[in-house]
Amino acid sequence: MSYPEGLKYSKEHEWVKVDGKVATIGITSHAQDALGDIVYVEMPPVGKELAAMQEFGVVESVKSVSSLFCPVSGKVAERNAALEKRPELVNSSPYENGWIIKVEMSDPADLNKLLSAADYQKTLPPVSKH
Amino acid sequence: MLKRTPLFEKHVQLGAKMVPFGGWEMPVSYPAGIIAEHLAVRSSAGLFDIGHMGLIQIRNTKYEIRNNDGALELIQRLATNNASKLEINQCQYSVLCNENGGVIDDILVYRFADHYMIIANASNADRVLSHLKASAGGIDVSRWQDRCALSIQGPQAVGTVEKVLSVSLSTLKRNHVLVSNGMIFSRTGYTGEDGIELVVEKAAAPKIWDLFINANVQPCGLGARDTLRLEAGLPLYGHEYDEETTPLEAGYGWAVKFDKGEFLGKQALEKEKAEGLRKRLVGVELDGREIPRQGYEIFDVQGAKLGVVTSGTFSPSLKKPIALAYLTPHPPYTSPIFISIRGEKRPGKIVDKAFYKRVK
């Protein structure tokens, strides 16, 4: 499992990639592995205003359903239409083709509350070897 | 403290995700993932550790009593199906009910030459054991301590078992058993496919497991076991069955033999049959991709509540959401129905519980 440098992470297992005012958001390698085979991603409509850490959708795996939280406040600028037909991209490519939404940030200070790759990994349970 | 089967180390070595289930630490999936494991069983074969299932032996303590009459009589008094129809080396699906007709467990009853065996669900095994013992009198009811079960399921399962364990099974009929080389080969399963459930010595289980892994049989966890049984419309205790639910409501009236004599729960079940079912298990299919989960409510077109989902998943074979649900007993149920998912009512339709039927 990988946690690219340069991304920001939430304790709720979302990642954020910042490009100017636009934040791309997805779920981490750890999250997709814990969920297992993902079969549906519910995304908000473009234009919807989101507060920081507001629930913005769900991701359904075969076994369970989990809420998605938006780490930054702003307006939904784009959603990953590819996930409508191929939700499994979140499993196979969590940081690239499996991104979920793009948000036009209203308060870049939200980013200060997020974790670096190293600090995020410290929040994860140790890899169990039994 | 969770219990572990003799195959625990094998699962860890294979990279399985281990989860608690019915008091046991069991693999939910392997690195292939639930969908790939599921499809392996539908297209070729899959290997399951079912060492958590409770194996209970029932035998007469007085050696001179022939034919296990006492053991049979005990089973006849507590289980709904007619065990007197069993030949030696045959098994049947049956249900243990309380006096209200509610389900204590659903089981397989096996008849062997000198004893009977019951396979109980992992989470109910202690309960079933004490339930049987309470009525046992002089009959010996005990855990089969040194044995455990594995399952190989899929269209290529029987041929694979024949090859891997050098045994001939082609004439073995469904719900029949071959006892060979100290192993029990039972042509049964919980996936909607042909297959073999194997009862082996615990000490031999890891070696037998490896023989199948080395023959490239896909190991499958509880996740795939659940999606496979759900596609086949098979009930799971804690979802479709509990002590407030009768086998008639779950659609297992064929396993309740009213003409066999007295058994626990018979009066209540006869009454329900005469007065009409309180609820009925149905299959539900959804149009979208949202998955109906246990506890989600179901409504009719007018918005009246019809019932509740007991199990739901994304069907890997049909590639759409499916669910089992109990509906109130007022047919006709006319599609569309509506399932409340996160506050939105999503349209669906009522279908045959056997979502997937194998091509024979």
Coordinates of C-alpha atoms in Angstrom, one line a residue:
Chain A
M1 CA 0.0 0.0 0.0
S2 CA 1.3 3.4 -0.9
Y3 CA 0.7 7.0 0.4
P4 CA 2.1 9.5 -2.1
E5 CA 4.1 12.4 -0.7
G6 CA 2.6 15.8 -1.7
L7 CA -1.0 14.7 -1.0
K8 CA -2.9 15.8 2.2
Y9 CA -4.8 13.2 4.2
S10 CA -7.7 13.1 6.5
K11 CA -8.1 10.8 9.5
E12 CA -11.2 9.5 7.8
H13 CA -9.0 8.1 5.0
E14 CA -9.6 10.7 2.2
W15 CA -6.8 12.2 0.3
V16 CA -6.6 15.7 -1.2
K17 CA -4.5 16.9 -4.1
V18 CA -4.2 20.6 -4.4
D19 CA -3.9 22.4 -7.8
G20 CA -4.4 26.2 -7.3
K21 CA -7.9 26.6 -5.9
V22 CA -9.0 23.1 -7.0
A23 CA -8.8 20.2 -4.6
T24 CA -9.1 16.6 -6.0
I25 CA -10.5 14.2 -3.5
G26 CA -10.4 10.4 -3.2
I27 CA -10.0 7.6 -0.7
T28 CA -6.6 6.1 0.4
S29 CA -5.0 2.9 -0.5
H30 CA -5.7 1.7 3.0
A31 CA -9.4 2.6 2.8
Q32 CA -10.0 0.8 -0.5
D33 CA -8.2 -2.3 0.8
A34 CA -10.2 -2.3 4.0
L35 CA -13.5 -2.0 2.1
G36 CA -12.7 -4.7 -0.5
D37 CA -14.3 -4.8 -3.9
I38 CA -16.1 -1.5 -4.5
V39 CA -19.3 -1.7 -6.5
Y40 CA -20.9 1.7 -6.2
V41 CA -19.8 5.3 -5.5
E42 CA -22.5 7.9 -4.8
M43 CA -21.3 11.4 -5.7
P44 CA -22.8 14.8 -5.1
P45 CA -24.1 17.0 -8.0
V46 CA -21.8 19.5 -9.5
G47 CA -22.3 23.0 -7.9
K48 CA -23.2 21.6 -4.5
E49 CA -21.7 23.6 -1.6
L50 CA -19.9 21.5 1.0
A51 CA -18.6 22.4 4.4
A52 CA -15.3 20.9 5.6
M53 CA -15.8 17.4 6.9
Q54 CA -19.4 17.3 5.6
E55 CA -20.6 13.9 4.3
F56 CA -20.7 14.2 0.5
G57 CA -21.4 10.6 -0.7
V58 CA -21.0 6.9 0.0
V59 CA -18.9 4.1 -1.2
E60 CA -20.4 0.7 -1.3
S61 CA -18.4 -2.5 -1.3
V62 CA -19.8 -6.0 -1.5
K63 CA -19.7 -6.2 2.3
S64 CA -20.5 -2.7 3.5
V65 CA -21.4 0.9 2.9
S66 CA -19.2 3.8 4.1
S67 CA -19.7 7.5 4.2
L68 CA -17.4 9.9 2.4
F69 CA -16.3 13.1 4.1
C70 CA -15.1 16.2 2.2
P71 CA -11.8 17.4 3.9
V72 CA -12.2 20.9 2.6
S73 CA -15.0 23.4 2.2
G74 CA -16.1 24.6 -1.2
K75 CA -18.2 23.9 -4.3
V76 CA -18.3 20.6 -6.2
A77 CA -16.6 21.4 -9.6
E78 CA -16.5 18.0 -11.1
R79 CA -17.3 14.4 -10.4
N80 CA -15.5 11.3 -11.8
A81 CA -18.0 10.1 -14.3
A82 CA -15.9 7.0 -15.0
L83 CA -16.8 5.6 -11.6
E84 CA -20.5 5.3 -12.6
K85 CA -19.6 2.4 -14.9
R86 CA -16.4 1.4 -13.3
P87 CA -16.4 1.9 -9.5
E88 CA -13.6 -0.7 -9.2
L89 CA -11.2 2.0 -10.4
V90 CA -11.2 3.1 -6.7
N91 CA -9.6 -0.2 -5.9
S92 CA -7.2 -0.5 -8.8
S93 CA -6.1 3.2 -8.9
P94 CA -7.1 5.0 -5.7
Y95 CA -4.9 8.1 -6.3
E96 CA -5.2 8.4 -10.1
N97 CA -8.1 7.1 -12.1
G98 CA -10.1 6.4 -9.0
W99 CA -10.4 10.0 -7.8
I100 CA -14.0 10.9 -6.7
I101 CA -14.7 14.6 -6.9
K102 CA -13.0 18.0 -7.5
V103 CA -13.9 20.9 -5.2
E104 CA -13.3 24.6 -5.8
M105 CA -12.0 25.5 -2.3
S106 CA -13.5 28.4 -0.4
D107 CA -11.0 28.4 2.4
P108 CA -7.5 27.1 1.7
A109 CA -6.9 27.2 5.5
D110 CA -8.8 24.0 5.7
L111 CA -5.7 22.3 4.3
N112 CA -3.8 23.1 7.5
K113 CA -5.9 20.7 9.5
L114 CA -4.9 17.8 7.2
L115 CA -2.1 15.3 7.7
S116 CA 1.1 14.6 5.7
A117 CA 1.6 11.1 4.2
A118 CA 3.9 10.2 7.1
D119 CA 1.5 11.5 9.8
Y120 CA -1.5 9.8 8.2
Q121 CA 0.4 6.4 8.2
K122 CA 0.9 6.8 11.9
T123 CA -2.9 6.8 12.4
L124 CA -3.2 3.4 10.7
P125 CA -3.3 0.1 12.7
P126 CA 0.0 -1.7 12.5
V127 CA 0.1 -4.3 9.7
S128 CA -1.0 -7.5 11.5
K129 CA 1.2 -10.5 11.1
H130 CA -0.5 -12.5 13.9
Chain B
M1 CA -11.1 -14.9 22.9
L2 CA -11.9 -15.9 19.4
K3 CA -11.5 -19.6 18.4
R4 CA -9.3 -20.6 15.5
T5 CA -9.7 -23.5 13.1
P6 CA -6.7 -25.8 12.3
L7 CA -6.4 -23.8 9.0
F8 CA -5.8 -20.4 10.7
E9 CA -2.1 -20.2 9.8
K10 CA -2.9 -21.2 6.2
H11 CA -5.2 -18.2 5.9
V12 CA -2.7 -15.8 7.3
Q13 CA 0.0 -17.2 5.0
L14 CA -2.3 -16.7 2.0
G15 CA -2.8 -13.1 3.0
A16 CA -6.5 -13.4 4.1
K17 CA -8.3 -10.6 5.9
M18 CA -9.4 -12.2 9.2
V19 CA -12.6 -11.2 10.9
P20 CA -14.6 -12.3 13.9
F21 CA -17.6 -14.5 13.0
G22 CA -19.8 -16.5 15.4
G23 CA -17.0 -16.6 18.0
W24 CA -14.4 -17.6 15.5
E25 CA -11.5 -15.7 13.7
M26 CA -12.2 -16.5 10.1
P27 CA -11.0 -15.3 6.6
V28 CA -13.5 -12.9 5.0
S29 CA -11.5 -12.7 1.8
Y30 CA -8.1 -13.5 0.3
P31 CA -6.1 -11.1 -1.9
A32 CA -8.1 -12.1 -5.0
G33 CA -11.2 -10.3 -3.4
I34 CA -14.8 -11.4 -2.9
I35 CA -15.9 -10.9 -6.5
A36 CA -13.1 -13.0 -8.0
E37 CA -13.5 -15.7 -5.3
H38 CA -17.3 -15.8 -6.0
L39 CA -16.8 -16.1 -9.8
A40 CA -14.2 -18.9 -9.3
V41 CA -16.9 -20.9 -7.6
R42 CA -19.4 -20.2 -10.4
S43 CA -17.0 -21.0 -13.2
S44 CA -14.6 -23.7 -11.8
A45 CA -14.1 -24.4 -8.1
G46 CA -13.4 -22.7 -4.8
L47 CA -12.1 -24.0 -1.4
F48 CA -13.7 -22.9 1.9
D49 CA -12.6 -23.5 5.5
I50 CA -15.8 -24.4 7.3
G51 CA -14.0 -25.6 10.4
H52 CA -16.2 -23.2 12.5
M53 CA -19.3 -25.3 11.8
G54 CA -20.4 -27.4 14.8
L55 CA -20.1 -31.2 14.3
I56 CA -22.3 -33.0 16.8
Q57 CA -22.5 -36.8 17.1
I58 CA -25.5 -38.6 18.4
R59 CA -25.2 -42.2 19.3
N60 CA -26.8 -44.8 21.6
T61 CA -24.7 -45.5 24.7
K62 CA -26.0 -49.1 25.0
Y63 CA -24.0 -50.9 22.3
E64 CA -26.5 -53.7 22.0
I65 CA -29.3 -51.4 20.7
R66 CA -29.4 -51.9 17.0
N67 CA -30.1 -49.3 14.4
N68 CA -29.6 -46.3 16.7
D69 CA -33.4 -46.2 17.4
G70 CA -32.9 -44.0 20.5
A71 CA -30.7 -41.5 18.6
L72 CA -33.2 -41.4 15.7
E73 CA -36.1 -40.9 18.2
L74 CA -34.2 -37.9 19.8
I75 CA -33.7 -36.3 16.4
Q76 CA -37.3 -37.0 15.4
R77 CA -38.6 -35.2 18.5
L78 CA -36.5 -32.1 18.0
A79 CA -36.1 -31.6 14.2
T80 CA -38.8 -30.7 11.7
N81 CA -37.8 -33.0 8.8
N82 CA -38.4 -36.8 8.8
A83 CA -35.0 -38.4 9.7
S84 CA -36.6 -41.9 9.6
K85 CA -36.4 -41.6 5.8
L86 CA -32.6 -41.4 5.9
E87 CA -30.7 -44.3 4.5
I88 CA -27.2 -45.1 5.9
N89 CA -24.7 -42.5 4.4
Q90 CA -27.4 -40.0 3.5
C91 CA -28.2 -36.5 4.9
Q92 CA -31.1 -34.1 4.9
Y93 CA -31.7 -30.4 5.6
S94 CA -33.8 -29.9 8.8
V95 CA -34.7 -27.3 11.3
L96 CA -34.6 -27.2 15.1
C97 CA -37.6 -25.1 16.4
N98 CA -38.6 -23.9 19.8
E99 CA -42.2 -24.6 21.0
N100 CA -43.4 -21.4 19.2
G101 CA -42.0 -22.7 15.9
G102 CA -39.2 -20.1 16.0
V103 CA -35.9 -21.3 14.6
I104 CA -33.1 -22.3 17.0
D105 CA -30.9 -23.4 14.1
D106 CA -31.1 -24.9 10.6
I107 CA -29.0 -28.0 10.4
L108 CA -27.9 -31.0 8.3
V109 CA -28.7 -34.4 9.8
Y110 CA -26.5 -37.3 8.7
R111 CA -27.1 -41.0 9.2
F112 CA -24.1 -43.2 9.4
A113 CA -23.9 -47.0 10.1
D114 CA -23.5 -46.6 13.9
H115 CA -24.4 -43.0 14.7
Y116 CA -26.0 -39.8 13.5
M117 CA -24.3 -36.4 13.0
I118 CA -25.7 -32.9 13.1
I119 CA -23.9 -30.0 11.5
A120 CA -24.9 -26.8 13.2
N121 CA -24.1 -23.1 12.5
A122 CA -20.9 -21.9 14.3
S123 CA -22.7 -19.2 16.3
N124 CA -25.4 -21.7 17.4
A125 CA -23.3 -24.8 18.0
D126 CA -23.2 -24.5 21.8
R127 CA -26.9 -23.7 22.0
V128 CA -27.8 -26.7 19.7
L129 CA -25.6 -29.0 21.8
S130 CA -27.3 -28.1 25.1
H131 CA -30.7 -28.2 23.4
L132 CA -30.1 -31.7 22.3
K133 CA -28.5 -32.8 25.6
A134 CA -31.5 -31.5 27.5
S135 CA -33.7 -34.0 25.8
A136 CA -31.1 -36.8 25.3
G137 CA -31.9 -39.1 28.2
G138 CA -29.5 -42.1 27.8
I139 CA -28.4 -41.0 24.3
D140 CA -24.8 -39.7 23.9
V141 CA -24.7 -36.2 22.4
S142 CA -21.2 -34.8 22.0
R143 CA -19.0 -32.5 19.9
W144 CA -16.9 -34.4 17.4
Q145 CA -13.7 -32.9 18.9
D146 CA -11.0 -34.1 16.5
R147 CA -12.8 -33.4 13.2
C148 CA -13.4 -30.4 11.1
A149 CA -15.0 -29.6 7.8
L150 CA -13.8 -28.1 4.5
S151 CA -15.9 -27.4 1.4
I152 CA -15.0 -27.5 -2.3
Q153 CA -17.7 -25.9 -4.5
G154 CA -18.2 -25.3 -8.1
P155 CA -18.9 -27.1 -11.4
Q156 CA -15.3 -28.6 -11.3
A157 CA -15.4 -29.3 -7.6
V158 CA -16.3 -33.0 -7.7
G159 CA -13.7 -33.8 -10.4
T160 CA -11.1 -31.8 -8.5
V161 CA -11.8 -33.7 -5.2
E162 CA -11.6 -37.0 -7.1
K163 CA -8.2 -36.1 -8.6
V164 CA -6.7 -34.5 -5.5
L165 CA -7.8 -37.2 -3.0
S166 CA -7.8 -40.2 -5.4
V167 CA -11.4 -41.1 -4.8
S168 CA -14.3 -41.9 -7.1
L169 CA -17.4 -39.7 -6.5
S170 CA -19.2 -39.7 -9.9
T171 CA -21.9 -42.0 -8.7
L172 CA -22.4 -40.2 -5.4
K173 CA -25.8 -38.5 -5.4
R174 CA -26.8 -35.2 -3.9
N175 CA -27.2 -35.4 -0.1
H176 CA -25.4 -38.7 0.0
V177 CA -22.1 -39.5 1.6
L178 CA -19.0 -41.7 0.9
V179 CA -16.8 -42.7 3.9
S180 CA -13.4 -43.4 2.6
N181 CA -9.8 -43.3 4.0
G182 CA -11.1 -41.9 7.3
M183 CA -12.8 -39.0 5.5
I184 CA -16.4 -38.2 4.9
F185 CA -17.3 -36.9 1.4
S186 CA -20.7 -35.3 1.5
R187 CA -22.3 -34.1 -1.8
T188 CA -23.7 -30.9 -0.3
G189 CA -22.9 -27.2 -0.1
Y190 CA -24.2 -23.7 0.5
T191 CA -23.3 -22.0 -2.7
G192 CA -25.9 -23.0 -5.3
E193 CA -23.3 -25.1 -7.0
D194 CA -22.4 -28.8 -7.1
G195 CA -19.7 -29.6 -4.5
I196 CA -18.3 -31.7 -1.7
E197 CA -18.2 -31.0 2.0
L198 CA -15.4 -32.9 3.6
V199 CA -15.1 -34.0 7.2
V200 CA -11.5 -34.8 8.1
E201 CA -9.3 -35.2 11.1
K202 CA -8.2 -31.8 12.4
A203 CA -4.6 -32.9 12.4
A204 CA -4.8 -33.8 8.7
A205 CA -6.8 -30.6 7.6
P206 CA -3.7 -28.3 6.8
K207 CA -2.2 -31.0 4.6
I208 CA -5.5 -31.6 2.8
W209 CA -6.0 -27.8 2.4
D210 CA -2.5 -27.5 0.8
L211 CA -3.3 -30.3 -1.7
F212 CA -6.2 -28.2 -3.0
I213 CA -4.2 -25.0 -3.0
N214 CA -1.4 -26.7 -4.9
A215 CA -4.0 -27.9 -7.4
N216 CA -4.8 -24.2 -8.0
V217 CA -8.2 -24.2 -6.4
Q218 CA -9.1 -20.6 -5.4
P219 CA -9.4 -20.2 -1.6
C220 CA -12.7 -18.4 -0.7
G221 CA -13.6 -16.5 2.4
L222 CA -16.8 -15.8 4.3
G223 CA -17.5 -12.8 2.0
A224 CA -17.9 -15.0 -1.1
R225 CA -19.7 -17.7 0.9
D226 CA -22.3 -15.0 1.8
T227 CA -22.7 -13.6 -1.8
L228 CA -22.9 -17.2 -3.2
R229 CA -25.6 -18.3 -0.7
L230 CA -27.5 -15.1 -1.2
E231 CA -27.6 -15.5 -5.0
A232 CA -28.9 -19.0 -4.5
G233 CA -31.6 -17.7 -2.1
L234 CA -30.3 -19.7 0.8
P235 CA -31.1 -18.5 4.4
L236 CA -28.4 -17.5 6.9
Y237 CA -29.1 -17.7 10.6
G238 CA -29.2 -14.2 12.1
H239 CA -30.5 -12.8 8.9
E240 CA -33.4 -14.9 7.5
Y241 CA -33.7 -17.1 10.6
D242 CA -34.0 -16.3 14.3
E243 CA -36.2 -17.5 17.1
E244 CA -39.0 -15.1 16.0
T245 CA -39.2 -16.6 12.6
T246 CA -40.5 -20.0 11.5
P247 CA -39.3 -22.3 8.7
L248 CA -42.7 -21.8 7.0
E249 CA -42.1 -18.1 6.7
A250 CA -38.6 -18.6 5.3
G251 CA -40.1 -20.9 2.6
Y252 CA -38.8 -24.2 4.1
G253 CA -42.2 -25.8 4.6
W254 CA -40.9 -28.7 2.6
A255 CA -38.5 -29.5 5.5
V256 CA -41.4 -29.5 8.0
K257 CA -43.1 -33.0 8.0
F258 CA -46.3 -32.7 10.0
D259 CA -47.2 -36.4 9.3
K260 CA -44.1 -37.9 11.0
G261 CA -45.4 -37.7 14.6
E262 CA -44.8 -35.2 17.4
F263 CA -41.9 -32.8 17.3
L264 CA -41.0 -29.6 19.2
G265 CA -42.9 -26.6 17.6
K266 CA -45.3 -28.7 15.7
Q267 CA -48.5 -27.3 17.2
A268 CA -47.4 -23.7 16.6
L269 CA -46.4 -24.4 13.1
E270 CA -49.7 -26.2 12.3
K271 CA -51.5 -23.2 13.7
E272 CA -49.6 -20.8 11.6
K273 CA -50.1 -23.0 8.5
A274 CA -53.9 -23.0 9.2
E275 CA -54.2 -19.3 10.0
G276 CA -51.8 -18.0 7.4
L277 CA -48.1 -16.9 7.5
R278 CA -47.2 -13.8 9.5
K279 CA -44.5 -12.8 7.0
R280 CA -43.0 -14.3 3.9
L281 CA -39.5 -14.3 2.6
V282 CA -39.1 -12.9 -1.0
G283 CA -36.3 -12.0 -3.4
V284 CA -35.9 -8.3 -4.4
E285 CA -34.0 -6.9 -7.3
L286 CA -33.1 -3.2 -7.6
D287 CA -32.7 -1.1 -10.8
G288 CA -29.9 1.1 -9.7
R289 CA -26.5 0.3 -8.1
E290 CA -27.3 1.2 -4.5
I291 CA -27.3 -1.9 -2.3
P292 CA -30.2 -2.7 0.0
R293 CA -28.7 -3.8 3.4
Q294 CA -30.1 -5.7 6.4
G295 CA -32.7 -3.5 8.2
Y296 CA -33.6 -1.3 5.2
E297 CA -37.4 -0.8 4.9
I298 CA -39.6 -1.7 2.0
F299 CA -42.8 0.2 0.9
D300 CA -45.5 -0.2 -1.7
V301 CA -46.5 2.4 -4.3
Q302 CA -48.9 4.1 -1.9
G303 CA -46.1 4.4 0.7
A304 CA -47.4 1.7 3.1
K305 CA -44.7 -0.3 4.8
L306 CA -44.4 -3.8 3.3
G307 CA -41.4 -5.2 5.2
V308 CA -37.7 -5.2 5.8
V309 CA -34.5 -6.4 4.1
T310 CA -32.7 -9.3 5.9
S311 CA -29.7 -9.7 3.6
G312 CA -28.5 -7.6 0.6
T313 CA -25.5 -7.5 -1.6
F314 CA -24.2 -6.6 -5.1
S315 CA -24.6 -9.9 -7.0
P316 CA -21.3 -10.7 -8.7
S317 CA -23.0 -13.1 -11.2
L318 CA -26.0 -10.9 -12.1
K319 CA -24.1 -7.6 -11.7
K320 CA -26.9 -5.9 -9.9
P321 CA -28.1 -5.3 -6.3
I322 CA -30.2 -8.2 -4.8
A323 CA -31.7 -8.8 -1.4
L324 CA -33.8 -11.2 0.6
A325 CA -36.6 -9.5 2.6
Y326 CA -39.6 -10.4 4.8
L327 CA -42.8 -8.9 3.6
T328 CA -46.2 -8.7 5.4
P329 CA -48.5 -11.5 4.5
H330 CA -50.9 -9.6 2.3
P331 CA -50.4 -10.6 -1.3
P332 CA -50.5 -9.9 -4.1
Y333 CA -47.2 -8.0 -3.9
T334 CA -47.2 -5.9 -7.0
S335 CA -44.0 -4.5 -8.4
P336 CA -42.6 -1.9 -8.3
I337 CA -41.8 -1.8 -4.6
F338 CA -39.6 0.8 -3.0
I339 CA -36.7 0.4 -0.7
S340 CA -35.6 3.2 1.5
I341 CA -31.9 3.7 1.0
R342 CA -30.4 6.7 3.0
G343 CA -33.7 8.5 2.9
E344 CA -34.4 7.9 -0.8
K345 CA -37.0 5.4 -2.0
R346 CA -35.4 3.4 -4.8
P347 CA -37.6 1.3 -7.1
G348 CA -37.2 -2.5 -7.2
K349 CA -39.2 -5.6 -8.0
I350 CA -40.1 -8.9 -6.3
V351 CA -38.5 -11.9 -7.9
D352 CA -37.8 -15.6 -7.2
K353 CA -35.5 -16.0 -4.2
A354 CA -33.2 -18.2 -6.3
F355 CA -31.6 -15.3 -8.1
Y356 CA -29.0 -17.6 -9.6
K357 CA -29.8 -21.1 -10.8
R358 CA -26.9 -23.3 -12.0
V359 CA -27.1 -24.9 -15.4
K360 CA -27.3 -28.7 -14.8

